[in-house]
One Martini backbone bead per residue (centre of mass of N, CA, C, O) as a GRO file, in nm:
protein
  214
    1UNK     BB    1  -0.976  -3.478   1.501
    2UNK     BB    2  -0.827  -3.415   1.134
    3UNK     BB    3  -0.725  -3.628   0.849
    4UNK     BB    4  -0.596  -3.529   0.555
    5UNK     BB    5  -0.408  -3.688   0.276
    6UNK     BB    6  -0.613  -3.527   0.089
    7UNK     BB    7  -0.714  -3.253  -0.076
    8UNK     BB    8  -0.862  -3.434  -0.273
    9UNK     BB    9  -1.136  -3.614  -0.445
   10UNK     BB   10  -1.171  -3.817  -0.717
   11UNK     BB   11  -1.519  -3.893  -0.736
   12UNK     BB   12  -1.722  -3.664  -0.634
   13UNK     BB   13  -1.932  -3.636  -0.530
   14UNK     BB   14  -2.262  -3.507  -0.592
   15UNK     BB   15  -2.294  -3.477  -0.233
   16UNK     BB   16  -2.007  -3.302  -0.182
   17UNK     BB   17  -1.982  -2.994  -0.014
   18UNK     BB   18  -1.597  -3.009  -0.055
   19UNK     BB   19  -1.572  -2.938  -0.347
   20UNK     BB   20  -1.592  -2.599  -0.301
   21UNK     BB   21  -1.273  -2.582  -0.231
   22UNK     BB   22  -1.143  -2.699  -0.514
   23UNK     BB   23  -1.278  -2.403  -0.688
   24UNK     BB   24  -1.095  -2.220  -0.474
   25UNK     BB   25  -0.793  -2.418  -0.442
   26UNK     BB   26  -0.798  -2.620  -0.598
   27UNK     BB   27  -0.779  -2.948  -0.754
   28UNK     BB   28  -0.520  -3.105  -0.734
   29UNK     BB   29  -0.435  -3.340  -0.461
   30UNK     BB   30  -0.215  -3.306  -0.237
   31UNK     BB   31  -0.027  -3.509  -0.049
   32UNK     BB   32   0.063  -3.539   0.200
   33UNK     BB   33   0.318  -3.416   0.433
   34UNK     BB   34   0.496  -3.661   0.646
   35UNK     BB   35   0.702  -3.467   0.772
   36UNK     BB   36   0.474  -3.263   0.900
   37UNK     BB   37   0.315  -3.477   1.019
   38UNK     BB   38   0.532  -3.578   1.244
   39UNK     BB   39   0.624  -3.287   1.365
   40UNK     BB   40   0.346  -3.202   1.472
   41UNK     BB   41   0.317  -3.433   1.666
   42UNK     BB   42   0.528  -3.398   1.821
   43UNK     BB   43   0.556  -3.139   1.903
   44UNK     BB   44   0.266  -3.142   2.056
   45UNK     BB   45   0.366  -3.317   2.278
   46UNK     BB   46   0.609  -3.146   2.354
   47UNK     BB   47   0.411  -2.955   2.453
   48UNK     BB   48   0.413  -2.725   2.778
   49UNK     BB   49   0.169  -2.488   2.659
   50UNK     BB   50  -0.137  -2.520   2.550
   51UNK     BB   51  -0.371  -2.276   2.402
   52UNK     BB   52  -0.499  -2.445   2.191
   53UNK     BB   53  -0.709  -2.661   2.093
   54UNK     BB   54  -0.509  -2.831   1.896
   55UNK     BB   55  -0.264  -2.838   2.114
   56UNK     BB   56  -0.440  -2.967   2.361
   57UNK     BB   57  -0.498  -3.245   2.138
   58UNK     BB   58  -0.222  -3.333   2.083
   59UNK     BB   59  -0.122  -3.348   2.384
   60UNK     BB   60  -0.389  -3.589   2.461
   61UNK     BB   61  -0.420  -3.767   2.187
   62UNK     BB   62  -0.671  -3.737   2.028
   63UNK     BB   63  -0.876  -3.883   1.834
   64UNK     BB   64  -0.866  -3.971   1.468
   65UNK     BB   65  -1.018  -3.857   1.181
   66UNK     BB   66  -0.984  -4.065   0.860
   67UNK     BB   67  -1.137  -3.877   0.678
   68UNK     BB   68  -1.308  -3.587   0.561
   69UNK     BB   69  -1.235  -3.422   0.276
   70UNK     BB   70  -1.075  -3.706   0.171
   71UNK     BB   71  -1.024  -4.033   0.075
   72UNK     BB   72  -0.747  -4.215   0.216
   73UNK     BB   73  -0.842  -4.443  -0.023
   74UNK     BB   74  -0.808  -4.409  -0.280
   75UNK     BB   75  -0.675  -4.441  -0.588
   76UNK     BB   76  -0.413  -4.261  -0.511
   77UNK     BB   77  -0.317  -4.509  -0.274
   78UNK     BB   78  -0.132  -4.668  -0.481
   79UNK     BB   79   0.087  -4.458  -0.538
   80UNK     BB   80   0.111  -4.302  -0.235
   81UNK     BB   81   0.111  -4.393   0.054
   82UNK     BB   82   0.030  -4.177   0.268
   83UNK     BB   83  -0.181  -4.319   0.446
   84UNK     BB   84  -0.004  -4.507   0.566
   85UNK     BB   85   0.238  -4.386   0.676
   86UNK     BB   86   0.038  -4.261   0.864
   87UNK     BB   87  -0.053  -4.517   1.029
   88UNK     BB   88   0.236  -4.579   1.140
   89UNK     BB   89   0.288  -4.332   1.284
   90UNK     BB   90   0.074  -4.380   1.485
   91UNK     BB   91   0.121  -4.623   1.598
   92UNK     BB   92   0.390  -4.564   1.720
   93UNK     BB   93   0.252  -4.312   1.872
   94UNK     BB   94   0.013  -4.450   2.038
   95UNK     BB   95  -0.266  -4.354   1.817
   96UNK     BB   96  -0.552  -4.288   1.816
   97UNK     BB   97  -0.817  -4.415   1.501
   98UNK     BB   98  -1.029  -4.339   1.243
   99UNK     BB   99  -1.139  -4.491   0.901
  100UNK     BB  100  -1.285  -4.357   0.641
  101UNK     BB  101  -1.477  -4.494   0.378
  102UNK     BB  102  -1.499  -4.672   0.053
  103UNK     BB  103  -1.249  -4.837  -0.021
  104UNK     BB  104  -1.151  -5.105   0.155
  105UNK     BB  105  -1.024  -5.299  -0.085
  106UNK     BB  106  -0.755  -5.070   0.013
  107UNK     BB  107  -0.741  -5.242   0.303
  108UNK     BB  108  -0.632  -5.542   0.236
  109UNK     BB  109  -0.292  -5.478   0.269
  110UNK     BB  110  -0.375  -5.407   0.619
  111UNK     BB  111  -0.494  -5.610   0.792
  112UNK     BB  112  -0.295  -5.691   0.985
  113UNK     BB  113  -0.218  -5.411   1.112
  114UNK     BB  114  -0.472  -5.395   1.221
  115UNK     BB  115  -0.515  -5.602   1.416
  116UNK     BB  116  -0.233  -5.539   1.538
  117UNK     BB  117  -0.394  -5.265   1.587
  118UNK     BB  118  -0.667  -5.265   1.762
  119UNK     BB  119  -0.643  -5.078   1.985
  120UNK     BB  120  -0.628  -4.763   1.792
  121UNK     BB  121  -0.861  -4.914   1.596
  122UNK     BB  122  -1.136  -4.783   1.374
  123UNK     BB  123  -1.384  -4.910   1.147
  124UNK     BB  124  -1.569  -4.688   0.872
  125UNK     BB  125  -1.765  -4.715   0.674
  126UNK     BB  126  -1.945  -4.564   0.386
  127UNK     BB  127  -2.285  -4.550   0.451
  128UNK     BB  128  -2.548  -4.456   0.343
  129UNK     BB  129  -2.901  -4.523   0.304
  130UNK     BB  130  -2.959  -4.596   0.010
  131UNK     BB  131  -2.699  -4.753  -0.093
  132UNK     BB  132  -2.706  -4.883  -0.370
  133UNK     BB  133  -2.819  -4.639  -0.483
  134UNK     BB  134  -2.593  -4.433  -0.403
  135UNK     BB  135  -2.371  -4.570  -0.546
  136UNK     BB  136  -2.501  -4.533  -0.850
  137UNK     BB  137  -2.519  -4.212  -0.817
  138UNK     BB  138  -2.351  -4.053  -0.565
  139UNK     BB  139  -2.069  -4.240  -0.684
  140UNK     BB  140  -2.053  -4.370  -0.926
  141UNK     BB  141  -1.955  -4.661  -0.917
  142UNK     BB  142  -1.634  -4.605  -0.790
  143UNK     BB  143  -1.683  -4.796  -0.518
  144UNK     BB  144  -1.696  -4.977  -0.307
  145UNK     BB  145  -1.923  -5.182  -0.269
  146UNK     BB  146  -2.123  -5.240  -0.008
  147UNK     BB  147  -2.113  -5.534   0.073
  148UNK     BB  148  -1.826  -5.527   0.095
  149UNK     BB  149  -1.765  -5.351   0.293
  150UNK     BB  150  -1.900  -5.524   0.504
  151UNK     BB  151  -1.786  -5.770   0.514
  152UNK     BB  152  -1.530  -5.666   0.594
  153UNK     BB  153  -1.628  -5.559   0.885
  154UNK     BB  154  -1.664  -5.887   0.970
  155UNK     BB  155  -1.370  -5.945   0.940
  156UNK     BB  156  -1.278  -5.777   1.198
  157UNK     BB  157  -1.466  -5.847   1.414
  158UNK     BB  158  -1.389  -6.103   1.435
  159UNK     BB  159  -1.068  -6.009   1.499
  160UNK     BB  160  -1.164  -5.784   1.708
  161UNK     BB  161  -1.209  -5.484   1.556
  162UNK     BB  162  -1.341  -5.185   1.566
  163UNK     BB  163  -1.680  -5.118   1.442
  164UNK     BB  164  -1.853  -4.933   1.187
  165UNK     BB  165  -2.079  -4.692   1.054
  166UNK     BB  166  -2.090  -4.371   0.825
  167UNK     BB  167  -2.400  -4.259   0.716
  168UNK     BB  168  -2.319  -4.027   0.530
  169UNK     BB  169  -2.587  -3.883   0.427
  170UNK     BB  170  -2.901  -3.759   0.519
  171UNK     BB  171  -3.150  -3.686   0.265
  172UNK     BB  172  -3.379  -3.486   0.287
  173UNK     BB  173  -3.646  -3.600   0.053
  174UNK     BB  174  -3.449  -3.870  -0.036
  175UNK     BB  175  -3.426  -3.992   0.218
  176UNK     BB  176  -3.581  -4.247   0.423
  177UNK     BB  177  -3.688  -4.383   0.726
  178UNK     BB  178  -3.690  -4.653   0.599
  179UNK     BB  179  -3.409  -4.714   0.502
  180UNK     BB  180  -3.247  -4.644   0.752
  181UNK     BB  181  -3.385  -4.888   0.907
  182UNK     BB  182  -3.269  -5.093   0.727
  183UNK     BB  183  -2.962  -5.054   0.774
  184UNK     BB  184  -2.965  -5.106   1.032
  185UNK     BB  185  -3.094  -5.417   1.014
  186UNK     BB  186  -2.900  -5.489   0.839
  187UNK     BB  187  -2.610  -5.433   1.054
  188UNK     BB  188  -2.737  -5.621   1.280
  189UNK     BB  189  -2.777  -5.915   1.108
  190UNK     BB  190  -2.406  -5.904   1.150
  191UNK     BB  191  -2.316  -5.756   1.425
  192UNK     BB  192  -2.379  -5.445   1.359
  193UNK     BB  193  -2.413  -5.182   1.611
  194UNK     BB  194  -2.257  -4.884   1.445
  195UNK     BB  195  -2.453  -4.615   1.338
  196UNK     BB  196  -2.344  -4.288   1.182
  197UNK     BB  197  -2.526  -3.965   1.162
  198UNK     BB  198  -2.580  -3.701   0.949
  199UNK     BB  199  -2.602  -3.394   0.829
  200UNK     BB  200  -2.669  -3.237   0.555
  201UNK     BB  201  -2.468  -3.068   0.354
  202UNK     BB  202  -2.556  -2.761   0.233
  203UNK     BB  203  -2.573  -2.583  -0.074
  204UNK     BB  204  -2.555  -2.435  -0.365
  205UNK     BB  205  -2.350  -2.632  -0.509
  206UNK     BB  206  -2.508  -2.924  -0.426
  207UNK     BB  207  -2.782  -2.813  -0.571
  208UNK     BB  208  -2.669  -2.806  -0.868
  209UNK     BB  209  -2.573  -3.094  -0.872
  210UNK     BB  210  -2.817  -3.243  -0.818
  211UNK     BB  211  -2.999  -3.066  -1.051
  212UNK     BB  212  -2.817  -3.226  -1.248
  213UNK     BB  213  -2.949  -3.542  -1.191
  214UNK     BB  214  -3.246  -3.492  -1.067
   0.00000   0.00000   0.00000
């Protein structure tokens, strides 16, 4: 299962497949409708009969990887506290949750909460793998530092709270496999030993965009 407060993404990176989205359904930023989303989880809990793989898996109560095509903690999420309202929600109803972010920054008025509720909750900051050069380049040096995002989940791991890192993506051509083994190696050093990497989703969109920037 996968939620997302935003329809869109502040950011935009560079490498970003899911803004050709965007493109074709409107720019807008549209905050998660809050009454919808928990009217959602409930009714799915309280299905009697669940026919489809997304009924079955919310009768289930799934584990939710949050922040799929737009990062639930943007910028966008001081004004609108729309992620903060969906993580009560699902604490309230004991619904275990994945975070995934560039934003880390922007989750340390929550940290209280999630420590709290450590047993729900999983922190996985995005790092590909050229790091602090892909903040650069591909993130265009607007979300948090590298070394911060890291900083942040070893102080959640210290008290508690599992921690991973989601490595996405993979850029083949771009990225080498020695970056790759580097990351490894830098999150290994602080006792980070979960790095998800996915592969590269490429597109004609994706293409022009960095054939944009060399």
């Amino acid at each position: 299962l996968s939620l997302d407060s935003y329809w869109n993404c502040q950011i935009n990176c560079h490498h970003c497949y899911l803004r050709r989205l965007n493109h074709v359904w409107g720019k807008d930023l549209r905050p998660l409708d809050i009454e919808n989303f928990q009217r959602t989880l409930n009714n799915g809990l309280l299905n009697k009969n669940p026919r489809s793989p997304m009924a079955w898996a919310l009768k289930q109560k799934k584990t939710i990887r949050f922040g799929n095509k737009a990062d639930p903690f943007q910028p966008a999420e001081l004004e609108h506290q729309v992620s903060a309202q969906a993580m009560k929600i699902l604490i309230g109803l004991d619904w275990s949750f994945v975070i995934q972010t560039m934003f880390t920054e922007n989750l340390v008025p929550h940290i209280d909460l999630i420590i709290e509720n450590k047993k729900l909750i999983i922190v996985q900051p995005i790092i590909s793998p050229g790091a602090e050069s892909d903040w650069a380049v591909l993130e265009k040096g607007r979300t948090t530092p590298i070394q911060q995002r890291i900083d942040f989940i070893i102080s959640l791991k210290a008290a508690g709270v599992s921690v991973g890192v989601n490595g996405e993506p993979f850029i083949p051509g771009y990225h080498t496999v020695e970056q790759f083994e580097d990351m490894v190696k830098r999150l290994h050093s602080v006792g980070i030993n979960n790095y998800n990497t996915y592969n590269f989703h490429f597109n004609d969109f994706v293409a022009k965009r960095l054939n944009a920037i060399g």
